[in-house]
Short mmCIF file of C-alpha atoms in Angstrom, two decimals:
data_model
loop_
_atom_site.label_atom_id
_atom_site.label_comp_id
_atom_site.label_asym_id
_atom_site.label_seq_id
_atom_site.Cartn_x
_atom_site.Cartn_y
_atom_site.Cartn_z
CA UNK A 1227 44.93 -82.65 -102.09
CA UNK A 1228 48.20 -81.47 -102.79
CA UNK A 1229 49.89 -84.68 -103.87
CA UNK A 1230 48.87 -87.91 -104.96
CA UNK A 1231 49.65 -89.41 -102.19
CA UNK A 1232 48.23 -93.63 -102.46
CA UNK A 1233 48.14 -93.96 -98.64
CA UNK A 1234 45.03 -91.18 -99.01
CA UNK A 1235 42.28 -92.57 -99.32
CA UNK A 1236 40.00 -89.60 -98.87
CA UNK A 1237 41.48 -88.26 -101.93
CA UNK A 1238 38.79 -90.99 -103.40
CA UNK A 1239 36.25 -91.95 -100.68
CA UNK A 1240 34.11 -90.48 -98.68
CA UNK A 1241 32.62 -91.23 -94.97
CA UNK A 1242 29.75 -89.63 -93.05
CA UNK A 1243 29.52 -90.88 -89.13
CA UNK A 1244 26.62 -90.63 -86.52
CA UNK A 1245 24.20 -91.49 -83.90
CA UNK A 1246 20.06 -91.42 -83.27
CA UNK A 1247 19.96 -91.34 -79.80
CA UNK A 1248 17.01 -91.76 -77.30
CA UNK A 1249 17.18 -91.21 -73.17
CA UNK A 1250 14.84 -92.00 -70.23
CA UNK A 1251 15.68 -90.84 -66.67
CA UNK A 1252 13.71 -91.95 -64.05
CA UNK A 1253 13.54 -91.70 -60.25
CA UNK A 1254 13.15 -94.91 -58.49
CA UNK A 1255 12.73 -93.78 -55.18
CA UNK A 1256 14.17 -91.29 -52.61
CA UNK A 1257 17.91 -91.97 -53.34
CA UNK A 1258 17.63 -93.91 -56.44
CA UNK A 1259 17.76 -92.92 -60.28
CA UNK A 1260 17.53 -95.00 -63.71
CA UNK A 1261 18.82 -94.25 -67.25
CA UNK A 1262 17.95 -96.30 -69.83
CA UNK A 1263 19.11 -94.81 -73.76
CA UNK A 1264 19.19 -96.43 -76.97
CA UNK A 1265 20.92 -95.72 -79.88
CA UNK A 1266 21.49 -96.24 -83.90
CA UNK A 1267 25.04 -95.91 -84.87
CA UNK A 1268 25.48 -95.66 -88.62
CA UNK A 1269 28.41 -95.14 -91.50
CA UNK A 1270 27.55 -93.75 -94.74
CA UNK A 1271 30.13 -94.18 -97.34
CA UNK A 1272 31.08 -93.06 -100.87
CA UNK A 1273 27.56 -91.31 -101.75
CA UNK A 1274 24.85 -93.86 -99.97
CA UNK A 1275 26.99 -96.77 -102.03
CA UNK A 1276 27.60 -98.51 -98.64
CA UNK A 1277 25.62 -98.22 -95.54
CA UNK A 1278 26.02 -99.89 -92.26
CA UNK A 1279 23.88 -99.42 -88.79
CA UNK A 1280 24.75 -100.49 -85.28
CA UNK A 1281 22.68 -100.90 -82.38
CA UNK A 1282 23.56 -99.15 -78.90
CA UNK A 1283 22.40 -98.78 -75.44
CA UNK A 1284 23.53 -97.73 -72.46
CA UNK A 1285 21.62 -98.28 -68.67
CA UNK A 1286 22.76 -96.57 -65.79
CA UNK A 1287 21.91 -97.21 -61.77
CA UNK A 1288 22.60 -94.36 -59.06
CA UNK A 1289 21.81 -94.50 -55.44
CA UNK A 1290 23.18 -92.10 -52.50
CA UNK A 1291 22.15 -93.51 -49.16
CA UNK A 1292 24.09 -90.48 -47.79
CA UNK A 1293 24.81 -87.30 -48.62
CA UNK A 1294 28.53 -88.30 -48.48
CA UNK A 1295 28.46 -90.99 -50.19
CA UNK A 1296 26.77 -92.80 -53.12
CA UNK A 1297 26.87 -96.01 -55.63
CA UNK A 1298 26.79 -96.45 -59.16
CA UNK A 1299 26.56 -99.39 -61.31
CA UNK A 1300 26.50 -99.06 -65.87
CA UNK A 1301 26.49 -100.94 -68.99
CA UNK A 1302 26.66 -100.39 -72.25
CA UNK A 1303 27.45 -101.14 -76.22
CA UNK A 1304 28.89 -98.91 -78.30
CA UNK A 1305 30.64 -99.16 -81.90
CA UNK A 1306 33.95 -97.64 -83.82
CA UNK A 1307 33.27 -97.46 -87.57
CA UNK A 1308 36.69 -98.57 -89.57
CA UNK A 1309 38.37 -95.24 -90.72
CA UNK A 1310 38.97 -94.44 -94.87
CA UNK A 1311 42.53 -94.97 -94.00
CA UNK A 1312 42.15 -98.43 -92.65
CA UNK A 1313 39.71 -99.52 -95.11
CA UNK A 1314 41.43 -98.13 -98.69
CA UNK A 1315 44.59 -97.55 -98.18
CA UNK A 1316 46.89 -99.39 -100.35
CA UNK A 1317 49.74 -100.71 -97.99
CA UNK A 1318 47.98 -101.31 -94.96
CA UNK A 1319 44.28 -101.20 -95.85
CA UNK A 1320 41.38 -104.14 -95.84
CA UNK A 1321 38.00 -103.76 -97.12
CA UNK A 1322 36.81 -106.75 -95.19
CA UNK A 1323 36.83 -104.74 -91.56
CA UNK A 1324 34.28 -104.80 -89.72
CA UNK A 1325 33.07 -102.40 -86.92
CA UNK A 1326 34.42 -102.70 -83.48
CA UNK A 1327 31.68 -103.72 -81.02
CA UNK A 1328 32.25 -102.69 -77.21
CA UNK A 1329 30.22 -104.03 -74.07
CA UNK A 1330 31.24 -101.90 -71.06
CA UNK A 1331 30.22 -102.67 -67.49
CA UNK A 1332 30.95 -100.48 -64.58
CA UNK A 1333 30.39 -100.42 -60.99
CA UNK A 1334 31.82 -98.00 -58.35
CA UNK A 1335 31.03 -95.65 -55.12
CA UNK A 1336 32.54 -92.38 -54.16
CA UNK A 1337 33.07 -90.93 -50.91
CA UNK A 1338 33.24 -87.09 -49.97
CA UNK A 1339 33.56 -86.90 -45.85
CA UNK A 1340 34.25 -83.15 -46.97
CA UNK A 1341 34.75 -80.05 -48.86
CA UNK A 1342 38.17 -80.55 -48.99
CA UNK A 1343 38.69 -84.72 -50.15
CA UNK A 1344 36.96 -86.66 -52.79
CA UNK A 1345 37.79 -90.87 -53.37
CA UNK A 1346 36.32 -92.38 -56.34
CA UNK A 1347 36.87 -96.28 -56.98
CA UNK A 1348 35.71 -97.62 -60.05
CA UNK A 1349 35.75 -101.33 -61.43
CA UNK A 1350 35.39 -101.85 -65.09
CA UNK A 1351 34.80 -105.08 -67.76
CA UNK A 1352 34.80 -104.43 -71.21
CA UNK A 1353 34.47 -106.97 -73.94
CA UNK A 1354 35.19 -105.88 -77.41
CA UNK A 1355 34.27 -107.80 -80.11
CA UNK A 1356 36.44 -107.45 -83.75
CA UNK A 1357 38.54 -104.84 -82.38
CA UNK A 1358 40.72 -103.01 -85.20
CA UNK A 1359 44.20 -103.54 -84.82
CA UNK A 1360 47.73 -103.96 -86.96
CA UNK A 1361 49.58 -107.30 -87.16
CA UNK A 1362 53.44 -107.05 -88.75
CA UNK A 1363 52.35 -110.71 -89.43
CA UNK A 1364 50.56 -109.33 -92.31
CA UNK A 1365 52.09 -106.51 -93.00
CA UNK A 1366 50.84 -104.24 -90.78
CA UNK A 1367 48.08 -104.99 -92.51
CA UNK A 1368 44.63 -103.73 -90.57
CA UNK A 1369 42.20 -106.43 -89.54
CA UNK A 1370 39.87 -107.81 -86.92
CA UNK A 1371 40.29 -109.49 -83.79
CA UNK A 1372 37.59 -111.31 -83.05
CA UNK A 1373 37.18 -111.47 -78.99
CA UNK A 1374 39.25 -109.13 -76.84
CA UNK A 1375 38.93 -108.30 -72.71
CA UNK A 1376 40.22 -105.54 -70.71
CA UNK A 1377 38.60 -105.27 -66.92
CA UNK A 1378 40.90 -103.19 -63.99
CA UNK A 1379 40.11 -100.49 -61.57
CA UNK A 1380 40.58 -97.21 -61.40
CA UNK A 1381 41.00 -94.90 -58.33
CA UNK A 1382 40.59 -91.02 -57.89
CA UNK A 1383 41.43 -88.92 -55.05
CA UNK A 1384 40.80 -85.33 -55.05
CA UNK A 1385 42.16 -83.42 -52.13
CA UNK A 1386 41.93 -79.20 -51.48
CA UNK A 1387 43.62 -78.10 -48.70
CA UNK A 1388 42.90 -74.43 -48.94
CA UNK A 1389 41.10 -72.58 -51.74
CA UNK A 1390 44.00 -71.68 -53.60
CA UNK A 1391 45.39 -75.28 -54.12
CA UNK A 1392 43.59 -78.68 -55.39
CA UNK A 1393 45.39 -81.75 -55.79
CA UNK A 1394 44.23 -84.43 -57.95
CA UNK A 1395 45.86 -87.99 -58.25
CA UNK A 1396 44.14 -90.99 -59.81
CA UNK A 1397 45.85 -94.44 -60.69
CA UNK A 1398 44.41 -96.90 -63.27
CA UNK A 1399 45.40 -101.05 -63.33
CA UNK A 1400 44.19 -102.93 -66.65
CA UNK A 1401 44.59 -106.12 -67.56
CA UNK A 1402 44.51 -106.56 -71.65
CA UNK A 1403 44.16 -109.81 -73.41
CA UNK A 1404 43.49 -110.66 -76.91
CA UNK A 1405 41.07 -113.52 -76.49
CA UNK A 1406 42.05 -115.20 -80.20
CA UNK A 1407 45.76 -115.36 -79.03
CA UNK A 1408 45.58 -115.57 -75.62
CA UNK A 1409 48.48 -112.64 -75.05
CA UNK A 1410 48.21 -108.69 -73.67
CA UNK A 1411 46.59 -106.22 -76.18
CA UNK A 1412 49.27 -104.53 -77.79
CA UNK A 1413 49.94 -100.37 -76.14
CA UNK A 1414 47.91 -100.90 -73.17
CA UNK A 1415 49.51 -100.45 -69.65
CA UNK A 1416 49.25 -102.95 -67.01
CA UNK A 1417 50.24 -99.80 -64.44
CA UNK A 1418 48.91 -96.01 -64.74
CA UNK A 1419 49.05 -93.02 -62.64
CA UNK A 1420 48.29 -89.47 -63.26
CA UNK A 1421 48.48 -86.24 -61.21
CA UNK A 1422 47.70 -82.95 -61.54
CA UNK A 1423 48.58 -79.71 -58.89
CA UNK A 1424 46.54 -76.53 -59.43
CA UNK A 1425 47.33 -73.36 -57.89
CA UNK A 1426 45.58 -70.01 -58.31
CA UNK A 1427 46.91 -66.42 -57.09
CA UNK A 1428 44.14 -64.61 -54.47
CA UNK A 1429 41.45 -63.22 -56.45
CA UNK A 1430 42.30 -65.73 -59.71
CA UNK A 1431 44.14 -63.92 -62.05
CA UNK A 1432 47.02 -66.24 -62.30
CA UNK A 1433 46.44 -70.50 -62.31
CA UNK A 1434 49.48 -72.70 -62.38
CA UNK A 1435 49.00 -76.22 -63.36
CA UNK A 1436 51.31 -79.03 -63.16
CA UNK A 1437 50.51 -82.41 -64.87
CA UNK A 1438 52.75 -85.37 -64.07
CA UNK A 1439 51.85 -88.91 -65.43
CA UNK A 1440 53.52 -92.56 -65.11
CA UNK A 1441 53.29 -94.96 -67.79
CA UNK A 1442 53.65 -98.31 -67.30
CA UNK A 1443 55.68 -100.85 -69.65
CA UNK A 1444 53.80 -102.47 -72.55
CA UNK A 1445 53.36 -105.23 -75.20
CA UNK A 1446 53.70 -104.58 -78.30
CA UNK A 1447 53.94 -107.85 -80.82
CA UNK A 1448 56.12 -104.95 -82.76
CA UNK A 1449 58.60 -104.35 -80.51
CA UNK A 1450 61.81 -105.85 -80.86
CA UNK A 1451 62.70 -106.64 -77.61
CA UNK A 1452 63.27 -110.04 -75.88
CA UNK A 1453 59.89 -109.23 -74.11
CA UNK A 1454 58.39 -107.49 -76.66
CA UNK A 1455 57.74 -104.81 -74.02
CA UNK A 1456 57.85 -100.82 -74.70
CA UNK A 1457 59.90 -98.93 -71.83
CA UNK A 1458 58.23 -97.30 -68.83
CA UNK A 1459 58.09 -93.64 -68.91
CA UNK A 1460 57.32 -90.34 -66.92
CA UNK A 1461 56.39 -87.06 -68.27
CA UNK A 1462 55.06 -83.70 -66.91
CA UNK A 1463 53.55 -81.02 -68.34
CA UNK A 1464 53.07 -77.16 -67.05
CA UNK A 1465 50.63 -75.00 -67.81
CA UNK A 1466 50.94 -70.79 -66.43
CA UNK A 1467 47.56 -68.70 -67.16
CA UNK A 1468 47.45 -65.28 -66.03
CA UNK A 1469 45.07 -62.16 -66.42
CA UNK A 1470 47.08 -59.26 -67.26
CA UNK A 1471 44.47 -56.40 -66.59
CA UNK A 1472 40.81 -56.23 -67.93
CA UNK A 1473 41.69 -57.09 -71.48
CA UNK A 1474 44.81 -59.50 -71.65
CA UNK A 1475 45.64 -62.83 -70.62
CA UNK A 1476 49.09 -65.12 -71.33
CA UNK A 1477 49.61 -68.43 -71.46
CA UNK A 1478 52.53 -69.99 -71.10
CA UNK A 1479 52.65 -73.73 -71.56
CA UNK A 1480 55.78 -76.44 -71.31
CA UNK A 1481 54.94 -80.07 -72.45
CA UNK A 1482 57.53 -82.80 -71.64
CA UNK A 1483 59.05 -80.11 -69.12
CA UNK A 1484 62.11 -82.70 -68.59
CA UNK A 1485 62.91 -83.49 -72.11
CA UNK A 1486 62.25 -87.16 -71.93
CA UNK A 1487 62.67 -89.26 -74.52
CA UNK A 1488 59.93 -92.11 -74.80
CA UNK A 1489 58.01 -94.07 -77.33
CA UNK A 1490 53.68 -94.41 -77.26
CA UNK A 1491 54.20 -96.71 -80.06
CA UNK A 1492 57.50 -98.36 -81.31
CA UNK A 1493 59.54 -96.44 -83.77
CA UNK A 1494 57.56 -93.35 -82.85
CA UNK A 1495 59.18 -91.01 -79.97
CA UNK A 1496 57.04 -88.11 -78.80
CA UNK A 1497 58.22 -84.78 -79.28
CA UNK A 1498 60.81 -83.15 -76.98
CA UNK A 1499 60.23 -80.47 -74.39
CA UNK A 1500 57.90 -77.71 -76.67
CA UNK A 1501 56.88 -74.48 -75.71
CA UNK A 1502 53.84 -72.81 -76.40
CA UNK A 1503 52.91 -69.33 -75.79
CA UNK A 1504 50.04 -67.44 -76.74
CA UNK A 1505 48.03 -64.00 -75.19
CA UNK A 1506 44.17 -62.94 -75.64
CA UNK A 1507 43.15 -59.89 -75.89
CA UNK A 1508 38.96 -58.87 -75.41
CA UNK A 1509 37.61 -56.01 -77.90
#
């Protein structure tokens, strides 16, 4: 509120989010369980002058024939309310929005042959119906698309050699398709793999952390590039924690450790390598 600032809304509207939400668990046998919750998502806006409810649910199947190993099977509907900003503001703003509707549908098994190794393989369908989205077309005006699909896999391997180190790796394929147009969904990666090292000193004072993840190239209808692509990229991140006695602790972390330069979104680069430090100290 310290300008008057037109691409504010909330300087003039106001929004109030939530959920009712209701949850059975049951046990259908020896190795089987059931969830079963429903839901009422509502939006609240500018003092009970506009109010809007959503139905939800969300089932859930999990079976473990074997201690080391199990199934699992979902689905669900959930909802994303339009924001103030993409309903009122003045350059890019449409009062017409509606809410996003998403029907997710899961089904996956994990395997632990150990204490030291964990595999997790997951399929996934989602169908999203008037997904929120920008379109220079209009300029970059908000508005609905009415049918979109994303569906992939994702797989998660956990390894721990020895107490003091865990290694985590997981990599995530998508495919992304707007349903009206019949192309990708813009900013989401065909190709995506994360990792993450932990170590910890004996006794746990001191954790290292290192966090490297792959982005794969992606559409973006903004981008102007022959193919309308955004560039691959690679970043890591480090993170030092230590205990410094009964009462201190120091933190020490480095994001984009290499200094890479990369764009999430076109015309936006990410920050540079920053540095955060901070300590803790219990009274």
């Amino acid at each position: 509120k310290k300008r008057m600032n037109p691409d504010e809304p909330w300087l003039y509207h106001h929004q109030l989010t939530g959920s009712v939400y209701s949850e059975y668990y049951a046990r259908l046998g020896g190795t089987l369980r059931a969830t079963l919750g429903l839901a009422d998502h509502f939006v609240i806006r500018n003092h009970l002058g506009d109010v809007d409810h959503s139905p939800g649910f969300a089932a859930g199947l999990t079976m473990r024939p074997a201690p080391d190993w199990g199934l699992i099977a979902s689905a669900g509907q959930g909802t994303r309310f339009p924001t103030l900003s993409q309903l009122w503001s003045q350059n890019t703003g449409n009062r017409e929005l509606r809410p996003e509707v998403a029907r997710r549908f899961e089904v996956g098994a994990d395997w632990t042959p150990g204490r030291a190794a964990r595999t997790e393989l997951t399929l996934f369908w989602n169908e999203l119906h008037d997904l929120i989205d920008r379109d220079n077309r209009r300029a970059g005006r908000y508005y609905n698309i009415r049918g979109a699909r994303s569906r992939g896999l994702e797989l998660d391997e956990t390894v721990r050699p020895w107490d003091w180190l865990e290694i985590q790796a997981s990599y995530t394929y998508t495919q992304a398709e707007n349903r009206d147009t019949g192309q990708a969904l813009d900013l989401v990666p065909e190709h995506k793999i994360d990792g993450r090292l932990t170590a910890s000193a004996p006794g746990g004072d001191s954790r290292w952390t290192l966090i490297v993840t792959r982005v794969g190239s992606r559409f973006d209808s903004e981008s102007l590039s022959a193919d309308q692509a955004l560039a691959a990229y690679t970043v890591a991140d480090c993170l030092v924690a230590s205990r410094l006695g009964r009462r201190w602790s120091l933190t020490l972390e480095v994001m984009n450790v290499g200094d890479v330069h990369y764009e999430e979104e076109v015309m936006y680069p990410a920050p540079g390598r920053t540095v955060l430090i901070s300590a803790a100290v219990d009274l």
